[in-house]
PDB file of C-alpha atoms in Angstrom:
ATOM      1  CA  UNK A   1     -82.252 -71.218  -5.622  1.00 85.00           C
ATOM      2  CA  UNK A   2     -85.450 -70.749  -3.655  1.00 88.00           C
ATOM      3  CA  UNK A   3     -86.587 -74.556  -4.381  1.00 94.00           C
ATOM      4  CA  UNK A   4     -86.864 -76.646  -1.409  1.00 96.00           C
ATOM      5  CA  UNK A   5     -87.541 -80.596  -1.904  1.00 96.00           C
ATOM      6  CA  UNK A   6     -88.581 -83.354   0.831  1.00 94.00           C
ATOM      7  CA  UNK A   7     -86.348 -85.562   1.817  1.00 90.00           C
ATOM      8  CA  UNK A   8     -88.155 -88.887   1.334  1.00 87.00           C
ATOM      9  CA  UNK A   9     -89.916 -88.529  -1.637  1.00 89.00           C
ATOM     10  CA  UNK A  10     -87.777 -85.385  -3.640  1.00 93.00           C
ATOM     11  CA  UNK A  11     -90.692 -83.722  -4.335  1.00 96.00           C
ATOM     12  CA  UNK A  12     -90.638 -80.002  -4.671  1.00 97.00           C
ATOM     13  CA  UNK A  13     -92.232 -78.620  -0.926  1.00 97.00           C
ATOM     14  CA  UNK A  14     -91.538 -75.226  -1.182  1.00 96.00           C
ATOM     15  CA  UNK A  15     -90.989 -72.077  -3.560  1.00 93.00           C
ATOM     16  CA  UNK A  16     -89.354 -68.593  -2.017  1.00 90.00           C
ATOM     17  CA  UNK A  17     -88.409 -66.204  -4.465  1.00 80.00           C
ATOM     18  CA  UNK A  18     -88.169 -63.578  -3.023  1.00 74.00           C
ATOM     19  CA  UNK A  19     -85.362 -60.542  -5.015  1.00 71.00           C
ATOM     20  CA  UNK A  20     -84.833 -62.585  -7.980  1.00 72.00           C
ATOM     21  CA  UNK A  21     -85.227 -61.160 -11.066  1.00 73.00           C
ATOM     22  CA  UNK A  22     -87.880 -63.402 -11.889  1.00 74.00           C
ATOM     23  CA  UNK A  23     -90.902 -62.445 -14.569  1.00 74.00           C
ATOM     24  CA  UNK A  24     -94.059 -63.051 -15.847  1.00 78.00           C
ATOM     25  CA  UNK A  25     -97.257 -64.492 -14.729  1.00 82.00           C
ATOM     26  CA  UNK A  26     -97.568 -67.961 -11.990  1.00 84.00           C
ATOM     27  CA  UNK A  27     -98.326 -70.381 -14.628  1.00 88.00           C
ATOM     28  CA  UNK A  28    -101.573 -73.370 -14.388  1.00 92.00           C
ATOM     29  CA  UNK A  29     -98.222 -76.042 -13.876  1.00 94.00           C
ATOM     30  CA  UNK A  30     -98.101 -74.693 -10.502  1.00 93.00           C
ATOM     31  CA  UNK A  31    -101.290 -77.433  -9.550  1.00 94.00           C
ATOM     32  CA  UNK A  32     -99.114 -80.017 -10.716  1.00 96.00           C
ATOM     33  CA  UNK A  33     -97.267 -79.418  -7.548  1.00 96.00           C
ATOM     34  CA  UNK A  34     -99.349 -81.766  -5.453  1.00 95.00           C
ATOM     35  CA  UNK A  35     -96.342 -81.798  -2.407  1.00 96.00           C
ATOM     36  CA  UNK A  36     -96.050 -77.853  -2.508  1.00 97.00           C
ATOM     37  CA  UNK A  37     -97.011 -76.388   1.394  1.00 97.00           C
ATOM     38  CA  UNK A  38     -95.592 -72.742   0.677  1.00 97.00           C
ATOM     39  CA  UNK A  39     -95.202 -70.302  -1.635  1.00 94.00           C
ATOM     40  CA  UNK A  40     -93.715 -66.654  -1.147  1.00 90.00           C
ATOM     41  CA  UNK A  41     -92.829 -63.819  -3.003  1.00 80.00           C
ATOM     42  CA  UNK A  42     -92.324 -60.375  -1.758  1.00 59.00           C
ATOM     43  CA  UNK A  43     -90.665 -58.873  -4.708  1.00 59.00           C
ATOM     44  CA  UNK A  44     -92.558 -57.129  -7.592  1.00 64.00           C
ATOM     45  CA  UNK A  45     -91.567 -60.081 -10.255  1.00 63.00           C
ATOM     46  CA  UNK A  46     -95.461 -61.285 -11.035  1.00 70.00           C
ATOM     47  CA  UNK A  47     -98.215 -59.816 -12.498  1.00 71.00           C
ATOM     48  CA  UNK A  48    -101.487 -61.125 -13.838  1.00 75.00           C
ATOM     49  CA  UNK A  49    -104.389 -63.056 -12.486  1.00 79.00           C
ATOM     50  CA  UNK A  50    -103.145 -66.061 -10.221  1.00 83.00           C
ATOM     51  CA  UNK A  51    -104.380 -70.260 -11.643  1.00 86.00           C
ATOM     52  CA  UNK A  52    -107.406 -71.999  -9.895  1.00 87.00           C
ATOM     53  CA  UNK A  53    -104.989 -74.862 -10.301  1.00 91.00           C
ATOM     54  CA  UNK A  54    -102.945 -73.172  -7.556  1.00 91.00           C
ATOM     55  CA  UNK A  55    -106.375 -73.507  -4.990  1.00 89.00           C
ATOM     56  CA  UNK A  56    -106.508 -77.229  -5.550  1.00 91.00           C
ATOM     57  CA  UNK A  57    -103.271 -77.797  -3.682  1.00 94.00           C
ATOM     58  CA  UNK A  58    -104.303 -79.905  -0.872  1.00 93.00           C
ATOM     59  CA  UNK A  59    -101.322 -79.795   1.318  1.00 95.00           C
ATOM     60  CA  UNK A  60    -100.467 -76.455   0.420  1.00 96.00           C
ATOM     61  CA  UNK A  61     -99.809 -73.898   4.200  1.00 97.00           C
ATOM     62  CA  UNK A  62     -98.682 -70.637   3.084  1.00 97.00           C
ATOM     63  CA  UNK A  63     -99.292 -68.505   0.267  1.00 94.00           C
ATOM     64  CA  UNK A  64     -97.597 -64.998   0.634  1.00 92.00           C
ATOM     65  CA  UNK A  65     -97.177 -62.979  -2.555  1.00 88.00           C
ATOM     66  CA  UNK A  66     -96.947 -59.729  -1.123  1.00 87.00           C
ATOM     67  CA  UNK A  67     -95.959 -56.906  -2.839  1.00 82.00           C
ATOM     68  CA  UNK A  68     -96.797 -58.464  -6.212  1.00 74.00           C
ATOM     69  CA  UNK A  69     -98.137 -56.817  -9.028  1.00 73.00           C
ATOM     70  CA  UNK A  70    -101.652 -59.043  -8.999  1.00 77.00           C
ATOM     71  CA  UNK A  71    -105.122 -57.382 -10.322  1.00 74.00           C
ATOM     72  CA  UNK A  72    -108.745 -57.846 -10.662  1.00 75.00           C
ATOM     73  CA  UNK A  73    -110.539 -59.795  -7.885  1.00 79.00           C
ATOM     74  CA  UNK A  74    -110.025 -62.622  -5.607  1.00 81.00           C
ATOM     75  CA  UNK A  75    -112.046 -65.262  -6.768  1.00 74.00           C
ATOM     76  CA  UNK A  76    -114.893 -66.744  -5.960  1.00 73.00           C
ATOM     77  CA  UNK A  77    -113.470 -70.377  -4.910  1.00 70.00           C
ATOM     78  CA  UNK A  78    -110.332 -68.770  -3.557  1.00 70.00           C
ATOM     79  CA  UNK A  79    -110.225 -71.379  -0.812  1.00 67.00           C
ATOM     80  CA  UNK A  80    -110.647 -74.517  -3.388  1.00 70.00           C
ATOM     81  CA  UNK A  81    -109.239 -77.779  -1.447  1.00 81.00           C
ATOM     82  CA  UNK A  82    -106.450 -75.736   0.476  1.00 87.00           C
ATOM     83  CA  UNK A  83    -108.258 -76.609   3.874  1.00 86.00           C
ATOM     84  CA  UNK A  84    -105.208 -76.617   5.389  1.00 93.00           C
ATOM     85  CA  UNK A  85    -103.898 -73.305   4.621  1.00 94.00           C
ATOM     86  CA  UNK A  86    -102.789 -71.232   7.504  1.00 96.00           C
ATOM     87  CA  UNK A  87    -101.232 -67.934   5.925  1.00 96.00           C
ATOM     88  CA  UNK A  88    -102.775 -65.869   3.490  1.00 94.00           C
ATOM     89  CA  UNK A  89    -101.067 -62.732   2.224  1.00 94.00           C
ATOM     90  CA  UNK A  90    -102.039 -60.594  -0.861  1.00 91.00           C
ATOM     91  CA  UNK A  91    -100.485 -57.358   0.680  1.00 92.00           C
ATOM     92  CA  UNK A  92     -99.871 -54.631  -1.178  1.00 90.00           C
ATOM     93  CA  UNK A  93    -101.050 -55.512  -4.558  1.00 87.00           C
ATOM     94  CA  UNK A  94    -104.126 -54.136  -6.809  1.00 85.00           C
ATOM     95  CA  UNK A  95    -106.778 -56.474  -5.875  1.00 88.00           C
ATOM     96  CA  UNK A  96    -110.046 -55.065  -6.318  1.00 87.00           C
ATOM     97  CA  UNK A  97    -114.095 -55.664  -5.683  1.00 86.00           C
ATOM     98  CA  UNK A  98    -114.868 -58.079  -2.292  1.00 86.00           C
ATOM     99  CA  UNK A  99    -113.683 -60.824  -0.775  1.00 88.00           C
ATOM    100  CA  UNK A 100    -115.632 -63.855  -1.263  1.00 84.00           C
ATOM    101  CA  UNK A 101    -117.313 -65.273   1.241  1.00 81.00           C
ATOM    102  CA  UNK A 102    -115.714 -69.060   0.797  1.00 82.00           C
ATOM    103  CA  UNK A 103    -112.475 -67.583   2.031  1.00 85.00           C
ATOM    104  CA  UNK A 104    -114.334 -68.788   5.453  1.00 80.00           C
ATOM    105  CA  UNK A 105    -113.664 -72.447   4.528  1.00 82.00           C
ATOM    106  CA  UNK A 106    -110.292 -72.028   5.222  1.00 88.00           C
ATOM    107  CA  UNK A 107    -111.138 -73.124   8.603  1.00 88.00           C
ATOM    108  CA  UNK A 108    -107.483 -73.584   9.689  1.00 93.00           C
ATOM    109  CA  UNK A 109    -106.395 -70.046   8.837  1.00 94.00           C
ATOM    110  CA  UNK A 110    -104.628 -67.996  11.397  1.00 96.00           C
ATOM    111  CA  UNK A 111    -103.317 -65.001   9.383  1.00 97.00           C
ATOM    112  CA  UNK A 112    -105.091 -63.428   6.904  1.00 96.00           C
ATOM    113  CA  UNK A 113    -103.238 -60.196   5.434  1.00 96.00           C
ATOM    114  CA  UNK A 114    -105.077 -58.185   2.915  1.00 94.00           C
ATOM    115  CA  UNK A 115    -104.039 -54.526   3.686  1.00 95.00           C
ATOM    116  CA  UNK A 116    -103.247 -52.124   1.004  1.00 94.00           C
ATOM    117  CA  UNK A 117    -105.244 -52.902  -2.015  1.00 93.00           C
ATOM    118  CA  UNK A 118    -108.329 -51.817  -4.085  1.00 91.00           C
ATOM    119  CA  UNK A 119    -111.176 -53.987  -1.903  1.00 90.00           C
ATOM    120  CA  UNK A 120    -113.984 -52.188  -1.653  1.00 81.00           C
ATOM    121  CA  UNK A 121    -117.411 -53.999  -2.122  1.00 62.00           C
ATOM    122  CA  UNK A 122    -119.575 -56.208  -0.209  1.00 62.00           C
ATOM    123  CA  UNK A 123    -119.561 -56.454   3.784  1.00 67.00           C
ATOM    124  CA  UNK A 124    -116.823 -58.551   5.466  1.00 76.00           C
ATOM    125  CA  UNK A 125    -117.396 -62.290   5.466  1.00 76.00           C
ATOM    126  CA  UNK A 126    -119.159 -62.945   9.016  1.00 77.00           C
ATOM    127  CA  UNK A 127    -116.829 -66.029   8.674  1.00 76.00           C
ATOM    128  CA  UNK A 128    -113.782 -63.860   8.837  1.00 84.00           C
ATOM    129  CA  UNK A 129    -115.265 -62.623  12.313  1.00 86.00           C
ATOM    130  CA  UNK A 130    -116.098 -65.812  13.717  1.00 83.00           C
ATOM    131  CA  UNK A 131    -112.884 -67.953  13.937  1.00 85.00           C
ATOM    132  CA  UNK A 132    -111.458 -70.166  16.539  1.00 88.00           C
ATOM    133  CA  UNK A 133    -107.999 -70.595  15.186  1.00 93.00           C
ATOM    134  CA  UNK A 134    -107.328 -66.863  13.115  1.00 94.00           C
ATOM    135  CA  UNK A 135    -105.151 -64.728  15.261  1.00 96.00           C
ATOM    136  CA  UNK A 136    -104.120 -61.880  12.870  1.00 97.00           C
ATOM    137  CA  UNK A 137    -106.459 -60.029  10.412  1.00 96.00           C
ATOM    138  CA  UNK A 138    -105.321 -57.268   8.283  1.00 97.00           C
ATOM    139  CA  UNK A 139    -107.424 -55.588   5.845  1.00 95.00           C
ATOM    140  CA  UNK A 140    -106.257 -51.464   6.513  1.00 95.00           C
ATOM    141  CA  UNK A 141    -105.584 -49.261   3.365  1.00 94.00           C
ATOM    142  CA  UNK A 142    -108.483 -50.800   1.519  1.00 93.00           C
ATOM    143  CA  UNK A 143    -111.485 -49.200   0.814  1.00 90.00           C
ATOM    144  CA  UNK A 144    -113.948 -51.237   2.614  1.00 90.00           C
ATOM    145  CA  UNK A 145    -117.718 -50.246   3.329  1.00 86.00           C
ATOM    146  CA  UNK A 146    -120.675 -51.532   5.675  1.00 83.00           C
ATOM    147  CA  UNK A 147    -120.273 -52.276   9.058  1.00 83.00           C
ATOM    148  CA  UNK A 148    -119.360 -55.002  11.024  1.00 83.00           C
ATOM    149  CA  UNK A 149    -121.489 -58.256  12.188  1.00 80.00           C
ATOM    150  CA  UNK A 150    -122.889 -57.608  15.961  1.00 80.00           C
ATOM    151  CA  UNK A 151    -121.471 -60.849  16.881  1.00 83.00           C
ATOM    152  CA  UNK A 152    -117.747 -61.519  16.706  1.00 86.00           C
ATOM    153  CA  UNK A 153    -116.326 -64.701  18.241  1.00 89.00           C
ATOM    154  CA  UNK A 154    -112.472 -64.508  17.659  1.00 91.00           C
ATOM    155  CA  UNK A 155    -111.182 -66.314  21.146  1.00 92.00           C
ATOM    156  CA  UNK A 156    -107.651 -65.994  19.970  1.00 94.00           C
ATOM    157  CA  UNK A 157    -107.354 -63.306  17.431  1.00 95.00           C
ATOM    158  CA  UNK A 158    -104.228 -60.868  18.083  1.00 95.00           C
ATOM    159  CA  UNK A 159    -104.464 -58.270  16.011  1.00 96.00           C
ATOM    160  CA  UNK A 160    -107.219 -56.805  14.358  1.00 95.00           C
ATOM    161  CA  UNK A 161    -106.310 -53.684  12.206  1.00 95.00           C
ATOM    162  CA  UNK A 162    -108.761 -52.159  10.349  1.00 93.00           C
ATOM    163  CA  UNK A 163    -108.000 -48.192   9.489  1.00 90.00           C
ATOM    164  CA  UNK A 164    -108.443 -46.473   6.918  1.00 91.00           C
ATOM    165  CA  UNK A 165    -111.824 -48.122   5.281  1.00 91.00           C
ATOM    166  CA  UNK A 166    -115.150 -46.586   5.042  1.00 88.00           C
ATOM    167  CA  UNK A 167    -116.575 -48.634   7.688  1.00 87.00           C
ATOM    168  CA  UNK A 168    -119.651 -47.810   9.181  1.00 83.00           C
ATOM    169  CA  UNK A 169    -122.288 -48.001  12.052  1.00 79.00           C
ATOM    170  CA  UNK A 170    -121.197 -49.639  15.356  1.00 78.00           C
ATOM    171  CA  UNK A 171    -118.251 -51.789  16.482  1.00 79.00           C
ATOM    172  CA  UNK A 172    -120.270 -54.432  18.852  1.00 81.00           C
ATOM    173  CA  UNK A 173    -119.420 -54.425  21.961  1.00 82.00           C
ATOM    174  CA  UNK A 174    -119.034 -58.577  21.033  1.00 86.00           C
ATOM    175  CA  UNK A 175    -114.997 -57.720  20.182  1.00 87.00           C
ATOM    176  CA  UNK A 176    -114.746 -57.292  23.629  1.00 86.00           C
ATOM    177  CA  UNK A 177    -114.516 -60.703  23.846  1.00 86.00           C
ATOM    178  CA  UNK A 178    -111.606 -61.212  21.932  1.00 89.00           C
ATOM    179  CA  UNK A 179    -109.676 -62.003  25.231  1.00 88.00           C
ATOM    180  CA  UNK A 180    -106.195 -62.676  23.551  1.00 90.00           C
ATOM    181  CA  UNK A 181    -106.318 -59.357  21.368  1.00 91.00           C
ATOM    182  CA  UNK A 182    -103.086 -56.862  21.813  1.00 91.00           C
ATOM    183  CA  UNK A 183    -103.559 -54.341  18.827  1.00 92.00           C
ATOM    184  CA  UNK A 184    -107.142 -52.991  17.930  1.00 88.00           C
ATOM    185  CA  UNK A 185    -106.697 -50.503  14.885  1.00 90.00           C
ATOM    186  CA  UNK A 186    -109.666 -48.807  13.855  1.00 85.00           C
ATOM    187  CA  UNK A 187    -108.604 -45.129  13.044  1.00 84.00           C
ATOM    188  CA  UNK A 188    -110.069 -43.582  10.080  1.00 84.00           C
ATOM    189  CA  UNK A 189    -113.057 -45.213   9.642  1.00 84.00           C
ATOM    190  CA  UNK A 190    -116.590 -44.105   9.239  1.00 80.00           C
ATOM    191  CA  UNK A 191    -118.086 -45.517  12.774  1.00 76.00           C
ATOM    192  CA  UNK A 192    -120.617 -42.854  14.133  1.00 64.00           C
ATOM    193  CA  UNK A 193    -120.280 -45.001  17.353  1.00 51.00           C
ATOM    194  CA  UNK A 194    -119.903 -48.220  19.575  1.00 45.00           C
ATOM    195  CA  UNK A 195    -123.235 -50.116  20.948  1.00 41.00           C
ATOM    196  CA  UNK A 196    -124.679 -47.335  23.164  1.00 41.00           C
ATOM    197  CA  UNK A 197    -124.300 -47.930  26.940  1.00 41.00           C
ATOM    198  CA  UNK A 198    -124.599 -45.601  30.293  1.00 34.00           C
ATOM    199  CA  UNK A 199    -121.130 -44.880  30.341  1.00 35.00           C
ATOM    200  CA  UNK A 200    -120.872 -43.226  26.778  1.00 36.00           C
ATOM    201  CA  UNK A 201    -119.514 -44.413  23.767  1.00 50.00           C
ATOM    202  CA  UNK A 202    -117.145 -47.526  24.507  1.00 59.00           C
ATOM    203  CA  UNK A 203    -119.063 -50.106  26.023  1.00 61.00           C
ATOM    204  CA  UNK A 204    -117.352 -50.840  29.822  1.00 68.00           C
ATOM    205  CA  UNK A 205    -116.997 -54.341  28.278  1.00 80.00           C
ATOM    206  CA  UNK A 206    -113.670 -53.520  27.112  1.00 77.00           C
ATOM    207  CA  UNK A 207    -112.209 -53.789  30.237  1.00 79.00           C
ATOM    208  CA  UNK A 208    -112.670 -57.904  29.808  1.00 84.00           C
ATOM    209  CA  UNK A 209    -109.526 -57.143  27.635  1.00 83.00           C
ATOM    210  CA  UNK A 210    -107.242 -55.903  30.739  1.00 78.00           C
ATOM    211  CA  UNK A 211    -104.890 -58.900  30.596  1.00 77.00           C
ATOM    212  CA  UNK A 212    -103.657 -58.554  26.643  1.00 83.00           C
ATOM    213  CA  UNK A 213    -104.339 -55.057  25.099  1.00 86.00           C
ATOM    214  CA  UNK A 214    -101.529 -53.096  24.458  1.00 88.00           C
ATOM    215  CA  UNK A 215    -102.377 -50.771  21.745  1.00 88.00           C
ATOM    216  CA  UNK A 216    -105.944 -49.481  20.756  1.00 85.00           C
ATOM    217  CA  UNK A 217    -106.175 -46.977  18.278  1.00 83.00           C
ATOM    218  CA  UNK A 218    -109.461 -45.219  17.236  1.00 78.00           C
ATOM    219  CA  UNK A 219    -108.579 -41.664  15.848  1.00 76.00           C
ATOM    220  CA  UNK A 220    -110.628 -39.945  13.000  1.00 75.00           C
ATOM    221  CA  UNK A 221    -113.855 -41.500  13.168  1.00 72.00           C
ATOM    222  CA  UNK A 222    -117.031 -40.106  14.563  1.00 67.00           C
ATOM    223  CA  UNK A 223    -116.819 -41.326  17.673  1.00 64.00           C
ATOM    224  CA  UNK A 224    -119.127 -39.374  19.989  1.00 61.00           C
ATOM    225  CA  UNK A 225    -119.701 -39.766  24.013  1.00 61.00           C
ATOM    226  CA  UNK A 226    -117.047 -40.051  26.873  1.00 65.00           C
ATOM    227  CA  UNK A 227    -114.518 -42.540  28.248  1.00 68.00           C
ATOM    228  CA  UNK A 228    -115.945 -44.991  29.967  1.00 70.00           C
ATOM    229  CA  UNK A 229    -115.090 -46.336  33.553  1.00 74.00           C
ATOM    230  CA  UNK A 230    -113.792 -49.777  32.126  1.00 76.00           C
ATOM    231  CA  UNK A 231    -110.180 -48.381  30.464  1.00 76.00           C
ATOM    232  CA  UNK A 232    -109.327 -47.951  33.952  1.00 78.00           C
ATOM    233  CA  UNK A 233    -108.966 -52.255  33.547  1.00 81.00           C
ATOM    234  CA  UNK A 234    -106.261 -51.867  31.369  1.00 79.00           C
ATOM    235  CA  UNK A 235    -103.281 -50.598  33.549  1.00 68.00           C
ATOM    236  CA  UNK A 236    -102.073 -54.527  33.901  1.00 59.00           C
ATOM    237  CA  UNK A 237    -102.483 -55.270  30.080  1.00 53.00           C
ATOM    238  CA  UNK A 238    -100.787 -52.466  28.724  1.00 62.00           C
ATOM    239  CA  UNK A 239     -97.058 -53.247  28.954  1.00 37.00           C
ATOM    240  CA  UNK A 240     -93.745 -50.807  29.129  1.00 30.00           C
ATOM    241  CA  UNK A 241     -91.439 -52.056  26.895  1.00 29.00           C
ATOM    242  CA  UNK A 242     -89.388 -49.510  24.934  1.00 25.00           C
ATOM    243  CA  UNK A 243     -89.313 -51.978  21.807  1.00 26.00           C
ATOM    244  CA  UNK A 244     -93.097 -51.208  21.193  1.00 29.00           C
ATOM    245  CA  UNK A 245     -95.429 -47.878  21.319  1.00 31.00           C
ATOM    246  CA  UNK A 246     -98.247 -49.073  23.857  1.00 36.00           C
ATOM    247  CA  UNK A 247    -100.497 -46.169  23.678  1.00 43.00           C
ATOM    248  CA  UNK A 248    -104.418 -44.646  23.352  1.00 50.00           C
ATOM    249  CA  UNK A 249    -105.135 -42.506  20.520  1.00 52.00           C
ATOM    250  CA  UNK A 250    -108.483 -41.161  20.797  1.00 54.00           C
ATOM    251  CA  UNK A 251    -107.656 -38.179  18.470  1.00 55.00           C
ATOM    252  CA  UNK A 252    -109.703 -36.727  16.406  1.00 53.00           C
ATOM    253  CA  UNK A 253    -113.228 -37.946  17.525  1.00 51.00           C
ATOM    254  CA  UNK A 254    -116.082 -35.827  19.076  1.00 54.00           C
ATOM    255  CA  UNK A 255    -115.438 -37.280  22.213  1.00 59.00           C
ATOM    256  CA  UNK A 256    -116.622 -35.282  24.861  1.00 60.00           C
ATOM    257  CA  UNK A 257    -116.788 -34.619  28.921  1.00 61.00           C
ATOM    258  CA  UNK A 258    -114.322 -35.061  31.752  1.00 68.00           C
ATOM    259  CA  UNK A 259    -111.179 -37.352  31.636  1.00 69.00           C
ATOM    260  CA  UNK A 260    -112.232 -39.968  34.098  1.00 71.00           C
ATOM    261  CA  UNK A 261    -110.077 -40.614  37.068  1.00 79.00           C
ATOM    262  CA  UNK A 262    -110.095 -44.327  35.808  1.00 76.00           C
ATOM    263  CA  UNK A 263    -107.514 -43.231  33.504  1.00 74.00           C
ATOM    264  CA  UNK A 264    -104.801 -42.770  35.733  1.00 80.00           C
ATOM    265  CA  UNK A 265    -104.552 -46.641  36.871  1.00 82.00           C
ATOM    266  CA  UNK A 266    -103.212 -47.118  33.374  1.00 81.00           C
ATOM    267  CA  UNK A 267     -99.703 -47.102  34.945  1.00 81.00           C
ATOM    268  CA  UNK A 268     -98.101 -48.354  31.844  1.00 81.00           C
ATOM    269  CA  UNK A 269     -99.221 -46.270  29.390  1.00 81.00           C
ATOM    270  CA  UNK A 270     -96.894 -44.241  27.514  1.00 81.00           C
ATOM    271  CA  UNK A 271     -98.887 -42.369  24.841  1.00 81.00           C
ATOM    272  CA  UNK A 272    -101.613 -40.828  25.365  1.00 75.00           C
ATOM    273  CA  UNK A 273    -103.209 -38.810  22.336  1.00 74.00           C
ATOM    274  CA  UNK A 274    -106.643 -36.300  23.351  1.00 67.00           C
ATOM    275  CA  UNK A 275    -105.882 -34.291  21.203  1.00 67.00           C
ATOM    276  CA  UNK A 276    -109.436 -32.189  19.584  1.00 64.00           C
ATOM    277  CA  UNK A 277    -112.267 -33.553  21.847  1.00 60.00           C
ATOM    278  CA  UNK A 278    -114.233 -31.184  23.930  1.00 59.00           C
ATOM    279  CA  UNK A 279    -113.344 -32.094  27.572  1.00 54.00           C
ATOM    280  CA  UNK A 280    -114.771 -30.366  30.393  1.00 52.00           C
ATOM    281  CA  UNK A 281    -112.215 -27.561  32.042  1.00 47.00           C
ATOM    282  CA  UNK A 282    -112.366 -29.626  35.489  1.00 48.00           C
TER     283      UNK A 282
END
């Protein structure tokens, strides 16, 4: 149960143990698995620190132990020889301190989930940010300070959800560019603002995202300035589909001014969330 073996060769290819009533810690033997490309777990059955042997599995995809019962730190060589690895998934455990900066050689990585954990020193890896192949990164419920790098090149990242940190300073106007992008999550941070333009606060640049954001969230940070001109792109990106909640929330900020008329070409938006920013009676 939860073994999977190839069919040439009968070596073991991938382990999914997920609600068993397994125990204990993931023993060193694992690296003897030289064939293994995935490992999951999303029940709370392992605890303890996890083997370097299991970073020298060459062929080795996916590692999700969500939900786990891991602590202390990532370590340093957390990437080892798993170049290939394309899912990475510590939710929901007690992983503490930073994450290292080698995590960046895993150069084929498209989802990176980190959210709900102890992480809380050191800035983000500028390798996290500067991607061709990641499309999902995850790091909210954490408690993650500094600011972001002012340039970002993520051509086909998804979803970017970042709330609830301590994160600081600017969000360049560089994640603009993020042209596939369809969920930016950055409530409840510590930003005092985006890169300063003539239209206020968020850069006009964002309207280079008109074709794939649906959802952009930015509530409870200290976001001052208005709305600029360049939402009013967004009325073709943001789609009506009851299965999903495409909204704005700007709630919470110190936005300020007049709600621009660009804002009612968004013809598919179904929530939209001003609630406590000064606007202008007119």
């Amino acid at each position: 149960v939860g073994v999977t073996c190839g069919v040439p060769h009968r070596r073991v290819t991938a382990l999914s143990l997920p609600n068993l009533t397994l125990g204990g810690t993931i023993p060193p033997h694992i690296g003897n698995l030289s064939f293994l490309v995935s490992l999951t777990s999303v029940a709370k059955s392992f605890y303890g620190t996890l083997p370097n042997e299991l970073w020298q599995l060459q062929r080795l995809r996916i590692v999700d132990l969500s939900s786990g019962i891991i602590p202390g730190s990532l370590p340093d060589d957390t990437s080892g020889d798993c170049i290939m690895l394309r899912r990475l998934s510590f939710s929901f455990n007690k992983i503490r301190g930073w994450i290292p900066q080698k995590i960046g050689n895993l150069t084929e990585l498209v989802e990176l989930y980190l959210d709900g954990n102890n992480l809380q020193a050191g800035l983000l890896p500028s390798v996290i940010f500067n991607s061709s192949n990641i499309q999902v990164i995850i790091l909210y419920g954490n408690h993650l300070s500094g600011h972001l790098r002012s340039s970002i090149y993520l051509p086909n990242l998804e979803n970017l959800f970042l709330w609830q940190n301590n994160l600081c300073g600017i969000v360049p106007d560089s994640i603009c560019n993020a042209s596939e992008v369809t969920i930016l999550e950055l409530s409840k941070n510590l930003f005092s603002c985006l890169i300063p333009n003539t239209s206020g606060v968020f850069p006009n640049s964002i309207g280079n995202l008109s074709t794939s954001l649906e959802n952009f969230y930015a509530s409870s940070c200290q976001l001052s300035g208005g709305i600029p001109v360049g939402f009013g792109n967004l009325s073709n990106m943001i789609k009506c589909n009851l299965e999903s909640l495409f909204g704005l929330l700007l709630g919470g900020d110190a936005l300020e001014g007049q709600i621009p008329t660009c804002l009612a070409n968004l013809t598919s938006l179904i929530s939209l969330n001003l609630r406590s920013i000064r606007l202008n009676s007119t």
